[in-house]
Coordinates of C-alpha atoms and ligand atoms in Angstrom, one line a residue:
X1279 CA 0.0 0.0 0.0
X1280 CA 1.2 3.3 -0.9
X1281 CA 0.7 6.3 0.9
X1282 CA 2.0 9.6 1.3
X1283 CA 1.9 13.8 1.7
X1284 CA 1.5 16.0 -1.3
X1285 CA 2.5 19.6 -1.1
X1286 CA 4.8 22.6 -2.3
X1287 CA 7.5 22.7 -0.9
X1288 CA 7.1 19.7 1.4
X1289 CA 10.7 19.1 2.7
X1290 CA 9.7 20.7 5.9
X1291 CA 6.3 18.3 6.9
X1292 CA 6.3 16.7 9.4
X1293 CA 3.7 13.8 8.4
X1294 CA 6.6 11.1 7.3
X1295 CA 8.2 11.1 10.6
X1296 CA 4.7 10.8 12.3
X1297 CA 3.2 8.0 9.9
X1298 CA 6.5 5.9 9.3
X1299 CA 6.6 6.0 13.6
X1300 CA 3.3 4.7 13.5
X1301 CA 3.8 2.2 10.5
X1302 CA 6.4 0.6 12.9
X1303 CA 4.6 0.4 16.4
X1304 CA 1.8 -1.1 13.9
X1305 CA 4.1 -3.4 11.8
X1306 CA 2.8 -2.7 9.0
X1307 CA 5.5 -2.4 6.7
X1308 CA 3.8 -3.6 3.5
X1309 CA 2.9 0.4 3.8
X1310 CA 4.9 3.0 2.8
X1311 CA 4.4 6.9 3.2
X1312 CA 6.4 9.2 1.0
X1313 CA 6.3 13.0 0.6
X1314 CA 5.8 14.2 -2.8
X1315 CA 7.3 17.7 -3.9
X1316 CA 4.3 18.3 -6.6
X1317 CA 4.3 22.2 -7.8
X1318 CA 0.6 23.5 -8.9
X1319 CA 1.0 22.8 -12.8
X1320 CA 1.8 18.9 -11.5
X1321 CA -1.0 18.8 -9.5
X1322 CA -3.3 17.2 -12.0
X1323 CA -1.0 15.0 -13.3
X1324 CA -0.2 13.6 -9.6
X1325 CA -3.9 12.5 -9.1
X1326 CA -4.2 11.4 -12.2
X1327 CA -2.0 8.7 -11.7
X1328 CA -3.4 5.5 -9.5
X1329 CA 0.1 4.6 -7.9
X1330 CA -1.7 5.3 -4.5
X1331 CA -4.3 4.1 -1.8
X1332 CA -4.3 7.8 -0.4
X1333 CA -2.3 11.0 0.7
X1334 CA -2.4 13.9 3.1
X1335 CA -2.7 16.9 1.5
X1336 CA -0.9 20.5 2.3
X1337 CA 0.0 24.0 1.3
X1338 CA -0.3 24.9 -1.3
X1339 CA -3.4 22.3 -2.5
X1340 CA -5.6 22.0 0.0
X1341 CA -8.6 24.1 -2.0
X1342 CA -6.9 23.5 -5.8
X1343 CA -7.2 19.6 -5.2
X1344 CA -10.9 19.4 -5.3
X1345 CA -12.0 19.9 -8.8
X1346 CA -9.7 16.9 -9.1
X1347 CA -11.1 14.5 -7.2
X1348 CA -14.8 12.4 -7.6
X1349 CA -16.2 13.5 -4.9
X1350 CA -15.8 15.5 -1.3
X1351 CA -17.8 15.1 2.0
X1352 CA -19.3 17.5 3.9
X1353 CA -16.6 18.0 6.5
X1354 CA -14.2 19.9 3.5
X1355 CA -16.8 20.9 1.5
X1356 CA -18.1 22.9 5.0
X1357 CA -14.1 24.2 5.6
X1358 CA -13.8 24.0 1.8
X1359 CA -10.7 22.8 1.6
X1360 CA -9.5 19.0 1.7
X1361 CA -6.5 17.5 4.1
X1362 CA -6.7 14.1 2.8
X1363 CA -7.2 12.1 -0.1
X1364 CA -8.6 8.5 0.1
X1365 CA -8.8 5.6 -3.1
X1366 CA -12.0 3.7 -2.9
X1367 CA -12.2 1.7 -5.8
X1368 CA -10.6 4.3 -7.7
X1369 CA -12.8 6.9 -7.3
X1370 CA -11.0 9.5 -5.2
X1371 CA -12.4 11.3 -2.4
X1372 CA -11.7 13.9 -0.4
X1373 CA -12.5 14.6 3.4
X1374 CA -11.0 17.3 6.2
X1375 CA -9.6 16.1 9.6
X1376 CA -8.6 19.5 10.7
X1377 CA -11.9 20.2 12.5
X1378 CA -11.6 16.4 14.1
X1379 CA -8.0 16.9 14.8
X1380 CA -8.7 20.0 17.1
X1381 CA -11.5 18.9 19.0
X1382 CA -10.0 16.0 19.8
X1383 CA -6.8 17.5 20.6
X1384 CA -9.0 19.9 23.2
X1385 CA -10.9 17.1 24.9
X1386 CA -7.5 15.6 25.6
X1387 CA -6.3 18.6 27.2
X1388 CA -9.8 18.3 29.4
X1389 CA -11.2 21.7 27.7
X1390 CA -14.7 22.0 27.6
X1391 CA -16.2 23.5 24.1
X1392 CA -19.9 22.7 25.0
X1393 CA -21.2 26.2 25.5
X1394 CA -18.2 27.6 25.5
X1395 CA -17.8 31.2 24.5
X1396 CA -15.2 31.1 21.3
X1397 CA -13.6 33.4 19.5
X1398 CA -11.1 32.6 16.2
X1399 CA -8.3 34.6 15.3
X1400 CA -8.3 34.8 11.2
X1401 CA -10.4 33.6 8.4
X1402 CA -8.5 31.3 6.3
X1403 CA -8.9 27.8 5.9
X1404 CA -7.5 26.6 9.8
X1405 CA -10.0 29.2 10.8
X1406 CA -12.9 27.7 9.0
X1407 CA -12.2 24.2 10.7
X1408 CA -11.9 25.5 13.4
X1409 CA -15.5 26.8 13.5
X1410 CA -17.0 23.8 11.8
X1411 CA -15.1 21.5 14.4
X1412 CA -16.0 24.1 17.6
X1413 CA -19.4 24.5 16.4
X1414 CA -19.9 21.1 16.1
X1415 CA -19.5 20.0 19.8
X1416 CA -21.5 22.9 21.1
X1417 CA -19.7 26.4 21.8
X1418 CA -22.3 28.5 22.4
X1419 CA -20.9 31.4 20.5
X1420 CA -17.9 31.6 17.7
X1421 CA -17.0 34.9 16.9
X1422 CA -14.5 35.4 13.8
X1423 CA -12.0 38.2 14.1
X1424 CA -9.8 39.2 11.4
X1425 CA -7.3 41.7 10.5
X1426 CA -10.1 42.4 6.9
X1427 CA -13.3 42.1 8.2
X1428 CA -14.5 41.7 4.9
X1429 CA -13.0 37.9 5.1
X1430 CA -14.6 37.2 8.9
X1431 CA -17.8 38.3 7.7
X1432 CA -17.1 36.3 4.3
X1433 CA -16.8 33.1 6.9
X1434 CA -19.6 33.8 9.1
X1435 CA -22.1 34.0 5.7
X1436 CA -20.5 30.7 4.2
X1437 CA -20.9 28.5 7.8
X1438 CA -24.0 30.6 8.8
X1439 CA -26.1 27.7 11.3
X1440 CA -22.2 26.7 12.7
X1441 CA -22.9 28.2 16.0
X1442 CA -26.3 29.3 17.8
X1443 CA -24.2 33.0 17.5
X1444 CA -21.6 33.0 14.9
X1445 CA -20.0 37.0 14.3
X1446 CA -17.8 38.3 12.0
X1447 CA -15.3 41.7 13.6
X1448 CA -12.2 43.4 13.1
X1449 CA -8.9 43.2 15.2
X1450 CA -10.1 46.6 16.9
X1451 CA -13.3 44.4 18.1
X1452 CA -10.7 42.3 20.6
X1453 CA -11.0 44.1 24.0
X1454 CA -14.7 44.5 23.9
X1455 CA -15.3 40.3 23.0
X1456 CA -12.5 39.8 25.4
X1457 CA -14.4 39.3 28.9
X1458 CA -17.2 36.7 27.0
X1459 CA -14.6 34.2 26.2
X1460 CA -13.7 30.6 27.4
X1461 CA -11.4 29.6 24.6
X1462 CA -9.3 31.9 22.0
X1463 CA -8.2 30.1 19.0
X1464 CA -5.3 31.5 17.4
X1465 CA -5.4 30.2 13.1
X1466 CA -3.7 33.0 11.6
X1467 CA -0.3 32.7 10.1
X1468 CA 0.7 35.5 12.0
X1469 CA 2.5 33.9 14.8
X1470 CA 5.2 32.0 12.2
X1471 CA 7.2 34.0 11.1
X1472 CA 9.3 38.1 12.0
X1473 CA 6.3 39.8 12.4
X1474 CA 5.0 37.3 15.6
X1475 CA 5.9 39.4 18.3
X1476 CA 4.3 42.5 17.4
X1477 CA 1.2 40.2 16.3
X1478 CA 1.0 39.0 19.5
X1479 CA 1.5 42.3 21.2
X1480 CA -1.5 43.5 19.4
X1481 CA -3.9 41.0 21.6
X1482 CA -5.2 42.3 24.7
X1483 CA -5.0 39.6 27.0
X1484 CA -5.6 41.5 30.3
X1485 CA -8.8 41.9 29.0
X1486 CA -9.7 38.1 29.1
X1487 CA -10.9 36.0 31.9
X1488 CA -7.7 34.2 33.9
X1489 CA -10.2 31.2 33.2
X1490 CA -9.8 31.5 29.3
X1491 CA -7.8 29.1 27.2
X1492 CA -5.8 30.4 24.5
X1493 CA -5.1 27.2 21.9
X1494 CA -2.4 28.5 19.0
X1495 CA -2.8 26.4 16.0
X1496 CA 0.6 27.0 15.0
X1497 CA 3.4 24.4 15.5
X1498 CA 6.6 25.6 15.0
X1499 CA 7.6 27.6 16.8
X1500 CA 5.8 25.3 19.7
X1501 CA 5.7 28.1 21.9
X1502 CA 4.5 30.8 19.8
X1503 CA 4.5 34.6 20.9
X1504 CA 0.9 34.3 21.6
X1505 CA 0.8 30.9 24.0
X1506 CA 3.9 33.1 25.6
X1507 CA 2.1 36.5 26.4
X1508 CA -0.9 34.4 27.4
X1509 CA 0.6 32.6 29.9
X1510 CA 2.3 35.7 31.0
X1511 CA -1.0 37.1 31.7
X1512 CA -1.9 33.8 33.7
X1513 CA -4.1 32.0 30.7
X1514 CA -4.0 28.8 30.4
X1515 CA -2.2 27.5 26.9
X1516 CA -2.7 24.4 24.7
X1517 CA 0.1 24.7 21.7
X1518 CA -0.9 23.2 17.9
X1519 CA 0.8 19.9 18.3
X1520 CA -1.8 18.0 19.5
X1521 CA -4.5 19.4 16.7
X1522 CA -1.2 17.8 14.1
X1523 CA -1.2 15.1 15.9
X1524 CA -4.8 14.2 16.0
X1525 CA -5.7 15.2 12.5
X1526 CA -2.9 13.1 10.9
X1527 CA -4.2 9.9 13.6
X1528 CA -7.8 10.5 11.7
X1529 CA -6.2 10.5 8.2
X1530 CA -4.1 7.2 9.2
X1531 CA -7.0 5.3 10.4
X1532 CA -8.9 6.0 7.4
X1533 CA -6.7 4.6 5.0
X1534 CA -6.0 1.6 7.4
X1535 CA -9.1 1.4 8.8
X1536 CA -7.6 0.7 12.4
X1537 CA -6.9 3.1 15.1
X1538 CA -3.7 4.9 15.1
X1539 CA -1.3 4.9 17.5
X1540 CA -1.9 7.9 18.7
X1541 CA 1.4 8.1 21.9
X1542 CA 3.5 7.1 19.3
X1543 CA 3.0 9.5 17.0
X1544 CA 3.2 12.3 19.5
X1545 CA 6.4 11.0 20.5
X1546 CA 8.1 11.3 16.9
X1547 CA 6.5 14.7 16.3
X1548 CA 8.1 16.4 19.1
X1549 CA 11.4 14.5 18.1
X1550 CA 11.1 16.0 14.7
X1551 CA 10.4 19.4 16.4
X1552 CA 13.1 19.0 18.5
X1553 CA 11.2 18.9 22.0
X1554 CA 11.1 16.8 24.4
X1555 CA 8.5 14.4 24.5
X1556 CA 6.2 15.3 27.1
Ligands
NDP2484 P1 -4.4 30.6 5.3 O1 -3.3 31.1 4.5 O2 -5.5 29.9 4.7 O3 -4.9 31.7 6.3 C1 -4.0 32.5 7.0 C2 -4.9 33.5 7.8 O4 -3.9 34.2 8.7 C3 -5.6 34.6 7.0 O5 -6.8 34.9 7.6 C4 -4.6 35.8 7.0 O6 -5.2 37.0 6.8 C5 -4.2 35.7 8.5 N1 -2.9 36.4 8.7 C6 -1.7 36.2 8.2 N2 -0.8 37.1 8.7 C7 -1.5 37.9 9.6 C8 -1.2 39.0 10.4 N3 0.1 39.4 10.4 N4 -2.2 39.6 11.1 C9 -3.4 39.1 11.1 N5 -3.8 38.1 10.3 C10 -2.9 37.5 9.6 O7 -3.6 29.5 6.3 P2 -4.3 28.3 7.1 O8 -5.6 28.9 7.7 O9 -4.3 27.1 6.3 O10 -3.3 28.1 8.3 C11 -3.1 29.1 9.3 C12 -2.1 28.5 10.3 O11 -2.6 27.4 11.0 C13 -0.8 28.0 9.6 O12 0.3 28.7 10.0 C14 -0.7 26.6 9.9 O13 0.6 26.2 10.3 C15 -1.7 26.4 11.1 N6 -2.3 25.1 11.0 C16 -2.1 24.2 12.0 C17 -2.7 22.9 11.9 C18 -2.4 21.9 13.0 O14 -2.7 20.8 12.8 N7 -1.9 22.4 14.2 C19 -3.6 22.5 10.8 C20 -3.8 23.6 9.8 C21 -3.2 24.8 9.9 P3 -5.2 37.7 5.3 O15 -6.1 36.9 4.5 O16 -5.6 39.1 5.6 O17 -3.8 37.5 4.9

């Protein structure tokens, strides 16, 4: 069985390390999982081939690979944007396990999202799973805050009946939405690359609850600028590893059709990352 991550430029994913770690503990090694380096103009020609029983899919792809597949469910067509690509008697189809990834990832760190008050930094697509995932355990209220507001608002109209109270608002909106909220989810880009610091300077955090939880969807750095301000102001932090984790375990278990090792692959992550496992 061949399997494997498609992306551009892919050298940095992390998926191989996680999946061959869990091949192993599951000693399955009639599998493999490559990464393929596929630029947009290959795209096409990569699913058009039938060398494989399935493949994560990343940046840059994750919206361009749907007109090429036979059908998507409602999970990606809701986040509009497909993680992973599954063969089923070679039709191909595409699901999202973003959304499933982060719930679960939040259960496991014992926060509650039934009637929680939420709010989600940005409007691309981590944001939209976000809200599809949050919404569909039961937050009370989602409100989507980006630096356009036309893009929030955008969101809010596309996954309108997400939430019972799903708003769109601007960055200035932060400090006034602050005091209703349980959990802040951070899916912007922002907190990546040279401009994090100032990003995260930007948030008002004495304005939240000390009983809020601020989740950053972001990876690497572990410790963003946000978790680090946050827990500076006494919040309590969950970092983006276990969403990666979890969302990679639902992708696994789908083409295997047995449960992932979920330990395991937590374990090699944080290796790759260069952590500690914890
Ligand atoms: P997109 O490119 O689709 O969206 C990025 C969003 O970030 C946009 O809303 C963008 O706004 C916003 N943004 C970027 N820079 C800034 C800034 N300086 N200030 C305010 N907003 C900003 O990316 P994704 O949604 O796919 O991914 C977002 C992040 O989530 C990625 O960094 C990725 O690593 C992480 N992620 C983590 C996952 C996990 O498993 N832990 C899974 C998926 C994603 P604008 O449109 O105005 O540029």
């Amino acid at each position: 069985m061949r399997l494997g991550v498609v992306g551009h430029p892919i050298a940095h994913s992390l998926s191989p390390a996680m999946v061959a770690a869990a091949l192993a503990a599951l000693g399955r090694t009639d599998v493999t999982y490559d990464a393929f380096d596929v630029p947009p103009e290959g795209l096409a020609r990569f699913f058009s081939r039938d060398g494989f029983a399935g493949v994560n899919v990343t940046l840059p792809h994750k919206q361009s690979v749907i007109p090429l597949l036979d059908e998507i469910d409602d999970v990606a067509r809701a986040i509009g944007a497909v993680n992973t690509v599954v063969r089923d008697r070679g039709r191909l189809l595409g699901t999202n396990t973003d959304a499933a990834g982060l719930v679960r990832a939040l259960e496991e760190e014992g926060v509650v999202v039934r009637g929680a008050g939420v709010l989600v930094l940005g409007a691309g697509g981590a944001a939209r799973a976000a809200v599809v995932g949050l919404g569909g355990v039961g937050a009370r209220s989602i409100a989507v805050v980006a630096r356009r507001e036309g893009e929030a608002e955008a969101l809010a109209t596309d996954l309108a009946g997400s939430a019972p109270v799903l708003t769109a608002h601007g960055l200035d909106a932060l400090a006034r939405l602050a005091p209703e909220i349980d959990l802040l989810v951070q899916a912007t880009s922002a907190t990546l690359g040279a401009g994090a610091e100032s990003f995260a300077l930007g948030i008002p955090f004495e304005a939240f609850e000390k009983t809020t939880t601020v989740m950053d969807l972001v990876y690497r750095p572990r410790i963003t600028a946000v978790l680090r301000r946050a827990e500076e102001h006494g919040l309590r932090t969950v970092d983006g590893t276990g969403m990666l984790v979890h969302q990679g375990a639902a992708a696994l278990s789908r083409w295997l059709g047995v449960a992932a090792p979920i330990d395991v692959m937590r374990s090699a992550l944080l290796e790759a990352l260069g952590g500690a496992p914890s």
